[in-house]
PDB file of C-alpha atoms and ligand atoms in Angstrom:
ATOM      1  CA  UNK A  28      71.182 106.869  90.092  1.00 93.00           C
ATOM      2  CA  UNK A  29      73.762 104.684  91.598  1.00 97.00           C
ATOM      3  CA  UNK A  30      73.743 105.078  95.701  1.00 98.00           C
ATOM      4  CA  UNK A  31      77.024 104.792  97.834  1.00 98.00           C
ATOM      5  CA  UNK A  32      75.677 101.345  99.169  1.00 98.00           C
ATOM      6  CA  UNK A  33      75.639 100.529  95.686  1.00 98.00           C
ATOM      7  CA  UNK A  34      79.563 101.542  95.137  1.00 98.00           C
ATOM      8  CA  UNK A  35      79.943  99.947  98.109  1.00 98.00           C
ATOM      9  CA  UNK A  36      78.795  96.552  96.967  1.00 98.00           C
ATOM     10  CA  UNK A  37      80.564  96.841  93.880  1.00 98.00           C
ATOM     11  CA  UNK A  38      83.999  97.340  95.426  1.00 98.00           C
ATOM     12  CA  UNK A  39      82.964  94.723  97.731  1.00 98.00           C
ATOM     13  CA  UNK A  40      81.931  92.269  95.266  1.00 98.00           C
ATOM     14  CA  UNK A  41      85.364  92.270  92.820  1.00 98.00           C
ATOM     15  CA  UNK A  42      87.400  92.647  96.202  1.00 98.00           C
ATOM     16  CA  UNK A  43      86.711  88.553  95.851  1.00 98.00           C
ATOM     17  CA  UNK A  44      88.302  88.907  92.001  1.00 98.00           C
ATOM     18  CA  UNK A  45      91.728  90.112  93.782  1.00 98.00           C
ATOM     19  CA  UNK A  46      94.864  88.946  92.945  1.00 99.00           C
ATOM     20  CA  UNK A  47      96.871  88.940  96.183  1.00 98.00           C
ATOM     21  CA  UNK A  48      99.292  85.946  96.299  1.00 98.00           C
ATOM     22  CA  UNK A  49     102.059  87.588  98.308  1.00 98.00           C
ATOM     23  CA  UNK A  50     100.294  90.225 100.927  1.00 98.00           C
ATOM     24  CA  UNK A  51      97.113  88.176 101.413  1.00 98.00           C
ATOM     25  CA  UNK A  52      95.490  91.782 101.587  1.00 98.00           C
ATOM     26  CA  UNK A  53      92.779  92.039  99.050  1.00 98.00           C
ATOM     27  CA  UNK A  54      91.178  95.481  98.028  1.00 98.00           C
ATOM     28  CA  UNK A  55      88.224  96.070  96.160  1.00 98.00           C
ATOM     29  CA  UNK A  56      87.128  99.790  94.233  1.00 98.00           C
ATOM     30  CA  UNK A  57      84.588 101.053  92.450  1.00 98.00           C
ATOM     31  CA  UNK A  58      84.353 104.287  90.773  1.00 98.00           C
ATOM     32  CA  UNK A  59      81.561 106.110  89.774  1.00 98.00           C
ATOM     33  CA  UNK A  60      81.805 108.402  86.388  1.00 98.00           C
ATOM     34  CA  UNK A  61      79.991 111.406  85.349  1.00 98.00           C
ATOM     35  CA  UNK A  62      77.694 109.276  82.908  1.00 98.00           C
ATOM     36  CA  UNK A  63      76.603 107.506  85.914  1.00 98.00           C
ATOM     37  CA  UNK A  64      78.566 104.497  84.795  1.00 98.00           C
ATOM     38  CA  UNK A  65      80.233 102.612  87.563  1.00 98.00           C
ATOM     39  CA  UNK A  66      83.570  99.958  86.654  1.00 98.00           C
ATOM     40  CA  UNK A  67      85.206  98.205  89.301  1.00 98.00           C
ATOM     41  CA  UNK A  68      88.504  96.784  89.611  1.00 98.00           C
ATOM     42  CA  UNK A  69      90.723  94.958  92.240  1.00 99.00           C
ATOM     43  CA  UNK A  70      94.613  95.150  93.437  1.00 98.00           C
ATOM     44  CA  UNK A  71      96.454  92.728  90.816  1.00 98.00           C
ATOM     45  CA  UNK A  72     100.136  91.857  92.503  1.00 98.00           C
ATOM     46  CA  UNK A  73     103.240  90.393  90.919  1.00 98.00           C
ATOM     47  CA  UNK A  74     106.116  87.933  92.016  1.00 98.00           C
ATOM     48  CA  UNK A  75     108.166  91.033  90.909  1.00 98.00           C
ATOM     49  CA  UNK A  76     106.371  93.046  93.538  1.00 98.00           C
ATOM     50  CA  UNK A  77     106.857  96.862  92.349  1.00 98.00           C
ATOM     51  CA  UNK A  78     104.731  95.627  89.540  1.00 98.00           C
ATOM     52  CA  UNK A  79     101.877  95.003  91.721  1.00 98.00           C
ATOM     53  CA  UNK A  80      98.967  97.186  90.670  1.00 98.00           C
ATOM     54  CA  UNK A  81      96.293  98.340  93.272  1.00 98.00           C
ATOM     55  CA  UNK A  82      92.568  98.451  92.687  1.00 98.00           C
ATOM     56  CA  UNK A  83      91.501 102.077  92.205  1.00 98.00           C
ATOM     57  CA  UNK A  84      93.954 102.133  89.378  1.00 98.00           C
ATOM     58  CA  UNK A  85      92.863  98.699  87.838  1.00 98.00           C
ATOM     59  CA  UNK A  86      89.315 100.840  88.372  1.00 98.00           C
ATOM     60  CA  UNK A  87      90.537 103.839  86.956  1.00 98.00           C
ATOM     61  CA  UNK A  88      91.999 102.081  83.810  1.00 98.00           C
ATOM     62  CA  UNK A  89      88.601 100.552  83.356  1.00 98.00           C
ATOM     63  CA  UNK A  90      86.834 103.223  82.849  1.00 98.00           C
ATOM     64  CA  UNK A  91      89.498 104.978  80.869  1.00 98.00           C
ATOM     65  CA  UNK A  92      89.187 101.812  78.382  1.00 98.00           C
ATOM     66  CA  UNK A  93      85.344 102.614  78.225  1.00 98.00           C
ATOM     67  CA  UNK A  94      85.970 105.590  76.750  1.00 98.00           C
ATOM     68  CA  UNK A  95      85.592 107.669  80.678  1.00 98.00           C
ATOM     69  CA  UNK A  96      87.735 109.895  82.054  1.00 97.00           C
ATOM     70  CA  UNK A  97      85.372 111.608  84.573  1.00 98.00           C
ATOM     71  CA  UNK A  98      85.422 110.458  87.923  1.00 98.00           C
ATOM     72  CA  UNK A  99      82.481 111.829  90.159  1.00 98.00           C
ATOM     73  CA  UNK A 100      82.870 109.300  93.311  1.00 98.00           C
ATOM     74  CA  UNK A 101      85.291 106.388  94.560  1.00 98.00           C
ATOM     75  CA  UNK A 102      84.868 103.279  97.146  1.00 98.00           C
ATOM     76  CA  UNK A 103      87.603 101.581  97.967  1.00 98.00           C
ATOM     77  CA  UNK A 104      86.441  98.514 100.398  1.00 98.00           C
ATOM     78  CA  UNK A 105      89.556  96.135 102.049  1.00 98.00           C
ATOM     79  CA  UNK A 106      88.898  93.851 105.255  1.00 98.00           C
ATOM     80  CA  UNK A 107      90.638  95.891 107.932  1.00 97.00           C
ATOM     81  CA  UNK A 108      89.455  98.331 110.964  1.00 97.00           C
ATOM     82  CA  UNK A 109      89.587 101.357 109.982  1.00 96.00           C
ATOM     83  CA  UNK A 110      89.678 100.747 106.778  1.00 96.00           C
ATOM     84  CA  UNK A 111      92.708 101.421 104.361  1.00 96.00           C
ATOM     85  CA  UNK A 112      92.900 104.559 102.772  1.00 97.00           C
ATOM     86  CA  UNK A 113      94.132 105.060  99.205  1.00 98.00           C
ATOM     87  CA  UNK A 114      98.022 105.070  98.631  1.00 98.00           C
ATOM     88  CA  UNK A 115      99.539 108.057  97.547  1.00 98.00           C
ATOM     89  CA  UNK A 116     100.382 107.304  93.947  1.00 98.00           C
ATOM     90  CA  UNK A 117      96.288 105.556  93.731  1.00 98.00           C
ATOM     91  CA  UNK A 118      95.524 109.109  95.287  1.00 98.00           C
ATOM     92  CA  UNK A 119      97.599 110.912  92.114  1.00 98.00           C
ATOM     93  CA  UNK A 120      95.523 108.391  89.645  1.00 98.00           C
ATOM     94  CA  UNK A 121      91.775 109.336  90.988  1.00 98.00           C
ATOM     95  CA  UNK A 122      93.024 113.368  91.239  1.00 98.00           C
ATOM     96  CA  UNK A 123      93.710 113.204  87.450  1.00 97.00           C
ATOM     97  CA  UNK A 124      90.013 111.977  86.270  1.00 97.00           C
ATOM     98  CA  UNK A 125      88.561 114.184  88.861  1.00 97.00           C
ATOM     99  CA  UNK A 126      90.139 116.710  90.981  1.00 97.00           C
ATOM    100  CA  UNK A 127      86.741 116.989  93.008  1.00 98.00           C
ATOM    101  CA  UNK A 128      85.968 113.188  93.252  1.00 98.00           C
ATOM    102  CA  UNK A 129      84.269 112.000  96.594  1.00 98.00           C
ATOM    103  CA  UNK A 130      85.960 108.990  98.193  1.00 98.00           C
ATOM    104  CA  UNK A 131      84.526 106.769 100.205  1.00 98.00           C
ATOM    105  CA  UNK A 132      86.704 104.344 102.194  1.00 98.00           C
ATOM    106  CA  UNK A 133      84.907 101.340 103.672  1.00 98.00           C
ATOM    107  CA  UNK A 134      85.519  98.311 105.740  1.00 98.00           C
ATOM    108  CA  UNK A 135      84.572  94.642 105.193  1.00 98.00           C
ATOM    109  CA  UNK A 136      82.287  95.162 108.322  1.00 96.00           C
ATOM    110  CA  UNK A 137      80.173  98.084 106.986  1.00 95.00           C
ATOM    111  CA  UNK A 138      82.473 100.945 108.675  1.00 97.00           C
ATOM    112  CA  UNK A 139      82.798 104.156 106.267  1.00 97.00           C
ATOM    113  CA  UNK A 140      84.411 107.208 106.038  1.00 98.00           C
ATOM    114  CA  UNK A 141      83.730 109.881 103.829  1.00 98.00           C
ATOM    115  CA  UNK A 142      85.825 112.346 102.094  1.00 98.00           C
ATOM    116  CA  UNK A 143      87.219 113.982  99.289  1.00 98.00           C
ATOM    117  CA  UNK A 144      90.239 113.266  96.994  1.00 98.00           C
ATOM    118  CA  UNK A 145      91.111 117.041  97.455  1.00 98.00           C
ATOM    119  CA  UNK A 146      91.252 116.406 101.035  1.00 98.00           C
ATOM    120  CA  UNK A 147      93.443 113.406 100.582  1.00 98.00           C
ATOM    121  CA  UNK A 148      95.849 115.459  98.270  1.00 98.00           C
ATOM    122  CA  UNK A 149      96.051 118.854  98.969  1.00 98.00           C
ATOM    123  CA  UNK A 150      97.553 121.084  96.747  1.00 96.00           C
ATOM    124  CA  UNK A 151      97.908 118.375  93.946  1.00 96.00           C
ATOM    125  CA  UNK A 152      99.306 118.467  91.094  1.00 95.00           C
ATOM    126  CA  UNK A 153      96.771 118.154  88.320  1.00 91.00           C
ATOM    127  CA  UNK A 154      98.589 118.820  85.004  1.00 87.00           C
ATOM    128  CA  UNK A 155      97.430 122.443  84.264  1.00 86.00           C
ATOM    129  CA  UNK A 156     100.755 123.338  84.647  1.00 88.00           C
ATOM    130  CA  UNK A 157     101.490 121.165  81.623  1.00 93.00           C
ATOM    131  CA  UNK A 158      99.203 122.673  79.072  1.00 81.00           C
ATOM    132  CA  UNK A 159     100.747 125.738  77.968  1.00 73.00           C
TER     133      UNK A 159
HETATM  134  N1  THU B  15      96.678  98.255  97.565  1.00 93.42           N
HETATM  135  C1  THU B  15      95.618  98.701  96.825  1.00 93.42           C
HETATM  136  O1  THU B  15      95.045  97.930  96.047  1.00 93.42           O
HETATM  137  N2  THU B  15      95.217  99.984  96.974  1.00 93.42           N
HETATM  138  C2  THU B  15      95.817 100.892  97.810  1.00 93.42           C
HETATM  139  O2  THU B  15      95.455 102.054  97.792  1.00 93.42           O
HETATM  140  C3  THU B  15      96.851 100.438  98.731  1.00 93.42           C
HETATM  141  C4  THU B  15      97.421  99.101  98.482  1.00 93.42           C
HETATM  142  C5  THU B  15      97.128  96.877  97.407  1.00 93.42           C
HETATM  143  C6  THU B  15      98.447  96.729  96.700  1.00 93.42           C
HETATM  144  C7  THU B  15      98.928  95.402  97.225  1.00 93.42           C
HETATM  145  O3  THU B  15      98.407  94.379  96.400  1.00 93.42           O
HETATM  146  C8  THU B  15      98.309  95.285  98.597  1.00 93.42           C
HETATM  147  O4  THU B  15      97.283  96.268  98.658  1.00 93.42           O
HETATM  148  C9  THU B  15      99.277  95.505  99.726  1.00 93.42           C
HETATM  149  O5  THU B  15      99.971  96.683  99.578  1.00 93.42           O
END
């Protein structure tokens, strides 16, 4: 069983991997699938900066590689007080693989919240409305 600290730690630990030449601001996730399988990933920016790619989805993309698309739990870990809450299109990415994913946001300094992707998009739109 893989705790929260351990999430934590893992969005901590490839925070370091970040690639953040242009905003300095490095971000670490981790997300935690259904199988109990946890990938990580980290923002990856670009000197064309709308090509930048943030690290839930670099996560996300991870796991979707390893043959996951089940997301049970997210940590997202950046050096700031509070810490930095998902952006809205990371937000879209994480309600896709799973609409009731936890999602913990923590701080370099071992501050956490705790809440729910459904609670940081409500009323999402989660592709139902495509399969007819
Ligand atoms: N970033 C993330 O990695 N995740 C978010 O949810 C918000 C923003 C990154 C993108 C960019 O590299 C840097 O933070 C500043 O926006």
């Amino acid at each position: 069983m893989v705790t929260d600290e351990a999430l934590i730690e893992a969005a901590r630990a490839v925070r370091l991997n970040a690639y953040a030449p242009y905003s300095h601001f490095k971000v670490g996730a981790a997300v935690l699938t259904d199988t109990g399988r946890v990938y990580v990933g980290c923002n990856v920016e670009n000197a064309s900066f709308p090509l930048t790619v943030c690290a839930e989805r670099t996560a996300i993309g991870s796991a979707v590689a390893a043959g996951e698309t089940r997301i049970v739990k997210v940590a997202v870990i950046t050096d700031t007080e509070p810490p930095a809450s998902p952006c809205g299109a990371c937000r879209q990415v994480i309600f896709e693989m799973g609409t009731e994913a936890a999602v913990i946001v923590a701080s370099l300094n071992g501050h956490r919240h705790d809440t729910t992707i459904r609670a940081l998009l409500p009323e999402g739109f989660d592709g139902s409305v495509l399969r007819r």
